Amino acid sequence: DTAVSQTPKYLVTQMGNDKSIKCEQNLGHDTMYWYKQDSKKFLKIMFSYNNKELIINETVPNRFSPKSPDKAHLNLHINSLELGDSAVYFCASSSTNEQFFGPGTRLTVL
Amino acid sequence: SQQGEEDPQALSIQEGENATMNCSYKTSINNLQWYRQNSGRGLVHLILIRSNEREKHSGRLRVTLDTSKKSSSLLITASRAADTASYFCATVPAGNMLTFGGGTRLMVKP
């Protein structure tokens, strides 16, 4: 069984569009995260969500918004996509220190 | 700048040799973690070392931590071709958001 899953795996879209990436974890973890990995492989945390508390990395544009319908899901919504948003986005979850990562969603903005 | 910075950025060795990767960080930490990322995949947690620990072993992995120098090293002994991947250190500075370095790309040649 997949512990942390993301859909879609690949997403190609035009500038200005709005898109969502879904994430689900079946580990019963309390905290979920979204990360962005750029072309140079730098991994930057975007959001941390725990028991309805959202911690936002201040460098993340407000076009990005996480939404959690329940404890097992943390979806990422992106409005008005820009070229610079092209990257691989990873969802992760944790209950203690160790984080479990999803397989990633490669977003390409044309 | 990155909280954790790995050195070297890339490392190429022969199967059977040992691989050593270093990580430096800037602020006080609660713990330091090492993760592995295979090409096109999500990150996988390898090992965690707490700030009051100096050395930790897990199979062929050996991690050291020097809090006075704000540095850590990951040693992979008797490397295998399957160890080829990118290795990231991650720290939990103030604010408790896991912060990753830029990674070391390890290639183990058969």
Short mmCIF file of C-alpha atoms in Angstrom, two decimals:
data_model
loop_
_atom_site.label_atom_id
_atom_site.label_comp_id
_atom_site.label_asym_id
_atom_site.label_seq_id
_atom_site.Cartn_x
_atom_site.Cartn_y
_atom_site.Cartn_z
CA ASP A 1 0.00 0.00 0.00
CA THR A 2 1.23 3.47 -0.85
CA ALA A 3 1.84 5.48 2.32
CA VAL A 4 1.78 8.98 0.79
CA SER A 5 0.27 9.37 -2.65
CA GLN A 6 -0.04 12.35 -4.96
CA THR A 7 -2.03 13.01 -8.09
CA PRO A 8 -1.33 13.80 -10.79
CA LYS A 9 2.23 12.62 -11.32
CA TYR A 10 2.69 15.04 -14.20
CA LEU A 11 0.89 18.30 -14.83
CA VAL A 12 1.43 20.49 -17.88
CA THR A 13 -0.54 23.71 -18.10
CA GLN A 14 -0.54 27.22 -19.51
CA MET A 15 0.46 30.39 -17.69
CA GLY A 16 -2.43 32.02 -15.86
CA ASN A 17 -4.33 28.81 -15.22
CA ASP A 18 -5.44 27.56 -11.81
CA LYS A 19 -4.53 24.01 -10.86
CA SER A 20 -4.62 21.64 -7.90
CA ILE A 21 -2.44 18.78 -6.74
CA LYS A 22 -3.91 16.21 -4.40
CA CYS A 23 -2.15 14.42 -1.56
CA GLU A 24 -3.33 11.60 0.64
CA GLN A 25 -1.60 9.72 3.44
CA ASN A 26 -2.78 6.48 5.03
CA LEU A 27 -0.29 6.52 7.89
CA GLY A 28 -2.52 8.25 10.42
CA HIS A 29 -0.05 11.10 10.75
CA ASP A 30 -1.05 14.39 12.30
CA THR A 31 1.10 16.69 10.21
CA MET A 32 1.34 17.11 6.46
CA TYR A 33 3.62 19.26 4.34
CA TRP A 34 4.18 20.59 0.86
CA TYR A 35 7.66 21.08 -0.58
CA LYS A 36 8.90 22.54 -3.85
CA GLN A 37 12.03 21.14 -5.51
CA ASP A 38 13.51 23.28 -8.25
CA SER A 39 15.62 22.28 -11.23
CA LYS A 40 18.79 22.51 -9.12
CA LYS A 41 17.29 20.01 -6.67
CA PHE A 42 16.94 22.55 -3.85
CA LEU A 43 14.04 21.46 -1.67
CA LYS A 44 12.07 24.21 0.01
CA ILE A 45 9.25 23.75 2.49
CA MET A 46 6.10 25.62 1.54
CA PHE A 47 3.52 24.67 4.16
CA SER A 48 3.10 22.65 7.30
CA TYR A 49 -0.44 21.71 8.44
CA ASN A 50 -1.22 20.16 11.82
CA ASN A 51 -4.57 19.93 13.61
CA LYS A 52 -5.95 22.85 11.69
CA GLU A 53 -2.85 24.94 12.33
CA LEU A 54 -1.20 26.12 9.16
CA ILE A 55 2.41 27.27 9.14
CA ILE A 56 3.39 29.09 6.00
CA ASN A 57 6.88 29.70 4.69
CA GLU A 58 6.80 33.47 4.28
CA THR A 59 8.55 33.25 0.89
CA VAL A 60 5.64 31.38 -0.67
CA PRO A 61 3.39 33.60 -2.84
CA ASN A 62 -0.23 33.82 -1.75
CA ARG A 63 -1.22 32.28 -5.10
CA PHE A 64 -0.45 29.00 -3.37
CA SER A 65 -2.94 27.74 -0.82
CA PRO A 66 -3.20 24.38 0.94
CA LYS A 67 -6.59 22.92 1.72
CA SER A 68 -7.23 20.02 4.06
CA PRO A 69 -10.68 18.40 3.80
CA ASP A 70 -9.67 15.91 6.48
CA LYS A 71 -6.67 14.68 8.42
CA ALA A 72 -5.55 12.33 5.65
CA HIS A 73 -5.53 14.89 2.84
CA LEU A 74 -3.68 18.11 2.11
CA ASN A 75 -4.27 19.46 -1.37
CA LEU A 76 -2.29 22.27 -2.97
CA HIS A 77 -4.12 24.90 -5.00
CA ILE A 78 -2.20 27.24 -7.25
CA ASN A 79 -3.81 30.28 -8.85
CA SER A 80 -2.57 32.26 -11.82
CA LEU A 81 0.30 29.93 -12.60
CA GLU A 82 3.62 31.49 -13.62
CA LEU A 83 6.60 30.09 -15.50
CA GLY A 84 8.64 30.10 -12.30
CA ASP A 85 6.18 27.72 -10.68
CA SER A 86 7.56 24.89 -12.82
CA ALA A 87 9.11 22.41 -10.40
CA VAL A 88 8.48 19.12 -8.69
CA TYR A 89 6.11 19.39 -5.74
CA PHE A 90 6.31 16.87 -2.93
CA CYS A 91 3.79 16.13 -0.26
CA ALA A 92 4.97 14.61 3.02
CA SER A 93 3.56 13.58 6.36
CA SER A 94 4.91 12.86 9.81
CA SER A 95 3.91 12.01 13.34
CA THR A 96 7.29 12.50 14.96
CA ASN A 97 10.56 13.59 13.38
CA GLU A 98 10.73 11.30 10.37
CA GLN A 99 8.89 12.55 7.32
CA PHE A 100 7.40 10.29 4.67
CA PHE A 101 7.36 11.71 1.17
CA GLY A 102 5.06 11.18 -1.74
CA PRO A 103 6.42 10.41 -5.22
CA GLY A 104 6.17 14.01 -6.39
CA THR A 105 4.20 15.91 -9.02
CA ARG A 106 6.16 17.42 -11.86
CA LEU A 107 4.49 20.70 -12.81
CA THR A 108 5.40 22.34 -16.10
CA VAL A 109 4.02 25.79 -16.87
CA LEU A 110 4.17 26.78 -20.53
CA SER B 1 20.79 30.73 1.96
CA GLN B 2 20.36 27.07 2.79
CA GLN B 3 20.28 26.11 6.46
CA GLY B 4 21.98 22.86 5.60
CA GLU B 5 24.63 22.78 2.90
CA GLU B 6 26.10 19.55 1.65
CA ASP B 7 29.64 19.05 0.48
CA PRO B 8 30.58 17.85 -2.06
CA GLN B 9 27.76 18.65 -4.46
CA ALA B 10 28.66 15.58 -6.50
CA LEU B 11 30.69 12.46 -5.73
CA SER B 12 31.66 9.59 -8.00
CA ILE B 13 33.23 6.43 -6.59
CA GLN B 14 33.75 2.77 -7.46
CA GLU B 15 31.62 0.04 -5.98
CA GLY B 16 33.13 -1.17 -2.72
CA GLU B 17 34.62 2.18 -1.78
CA ASN B 18 33.35 4.32 1.07
CA ALA B 19 31.43 7.52 0.39
CA THR B 20 31.56 10.47 2.78
CA MET B 21 29.23 13.43 2.54
CA ASN B 22 29.31 16.48 4.78
CA CYS B 23 26.64 18.89 5.89
CA SER B 24 27.00 22.27 7.55
CA TYR B 25 24.24 24.31 9.13
CA LYS B 26 23.87 27.73 10.65
CA THR B 27 21.51 27.78 13.63
CA SER B 28 20.96 25.66 16.72
CA ILE B 29 19.10 22.45 16.04
CA ASN B 30 17.05 19.81 17.82
CA ASN B 31 18.10 17.08 15.45
CA LEU B 32 19.64 16.49 12.06
CA GLN B 33 18.30 14.01 9.55
CA TRP B 34 19.65 12.45 6.38
CA TYR B 35 17.41 11.57 3.47
CA ARG B 36 18.00 9.82 0.20
CA GLN B 37 16.34 10.58 -3.14
CA ASN B 38 16.52 8.28 -6.11
CA SER B 39 16.13 9.94 -9.48
CA GLY B 40 12.52 10.86 -10.12
CA ARG B 41 11.33 9.68 -6.73
CA GLY B 42 10.42 11.11 -3.35
CA LEU B 43 12.79 11.38 -0.42
CA VAL B 44 13.30 8.49 1.96
CA HIS B 45 14.38 8.98 5.56
CA LEU B 46 17.68 7.28 6.38
CA ILE B 47 18.73 8.27 9.86
CA LEU B 48 18.19 10.88 12.56
CA ILE B 49 20.77 12.08 15.04
CA ARG B 50 19.80 14.21 18.01
CA SER B 51 21.72 17.25 19.12
CA ASN B 52 23.02 15.41 22.21
CA GLU B 53 24.36 12.50 20.15
CA ARG B 54 27.76 12.42 18.48
CA GLU B 55 27.56 9.30 16.34
CA LYS B 56 24.94 6.91 15.11
CA HIS B 57 25.01 3.75 13.00
CA SER B 58 22.42 2.07 10.84
CA GLY B 59 23.59 -0.84 8.71
CA ARG B 60 26.26 0.50 6.33
CA LEU B 61 25.48 4.08 7.35
CA ARG B 62 27.42 6.04 9.93
CA VAL B 63 26.43 9.57 10.86
CA THR B 64 28.41 11.95 13.03
CA LEU B 65 27.35 15.27 14.48
CA ASP B 66 29.57 18.05 15.78
CA THR B 67 27.36 20.76 17.22
CA SER B 68 30.34 22.97 18.07
CA LYS B 69 31.23 23.10 14.37
CA LYS B 70 27.60 22.90 13.25
CA SER B 71 28.42 20.04 10.93
CA SER B 72 27.49 16.45 10.25
CA SER B 73 28.84 13.71 8.04
CA LEU B 74 27.25 10.69 6.43
CA LEU B 75 29.49 7.75 5.66
CA ILE B 76 28.31 4.90 3.46
CA THR B 77 30.64 1.96 3.74
CA ALA B 78 31.23 -0.67 1.05
CA SER B 79 29.12 1.24 -1.45
CA ARG B 80 26.98 -0.50 -4.02
CA ALA B 81 25.70 0.63 -7.40
CA ALA B 82 22.22 0.74 -5.83
CA ASP B 83 23.44 3.49 -3.48
CA THR B 84 23.51 5.88 -6.45
CA ALA B 85 21.17 8.69 -5.45
CA SER B 86 21.09 12.21 -4.04
CA TYR B 87 21.59 12.55 -0.31
CA PHE B 88 20.20 15.46 1.67
CA CYS B 89 20.72 16.59 5.21
CA ALA B 90 17.84 18.31 6.94
CA THR B 91 17.71 20.24 10.16
CA VAL B 92 14.98 21.52 12.44
CA PRO B 93 16.00 25.03 13.43
CA ALA B 94 13.86 27.47 15.37
CA GLY B 95 10.33 27.43 13.98
CA ASN B 96 10.38 23.65 13.70
CA MET B 97 10.15 23.48 9.94
CA LEU B 98 12.43 20.89 8.42
CA THR B 99 14.99 22.65 6.23
CA PHE B 100 16.95 20.81 3.58
CA GLY B 101 20.35 21.43 2.10
CA GLY B 102 21.14 21.32 -1.60
CA GLY B 103 22.11 17.65 -1.58
CA THR B 104 25.06 15.55 -2.68
CA ARG B 105 24.66 13.56 -5.87
CA LEU B 106 26.41 10.24 -5.37
CA MET B 107 27.26 7.96 -8.26
CA VAL B 108 28.60 4.51 -7.51
CA LYS B 109 30.12 2.87 -10.54
CA PRO B 110 29.90 -0.92 -10.82
#
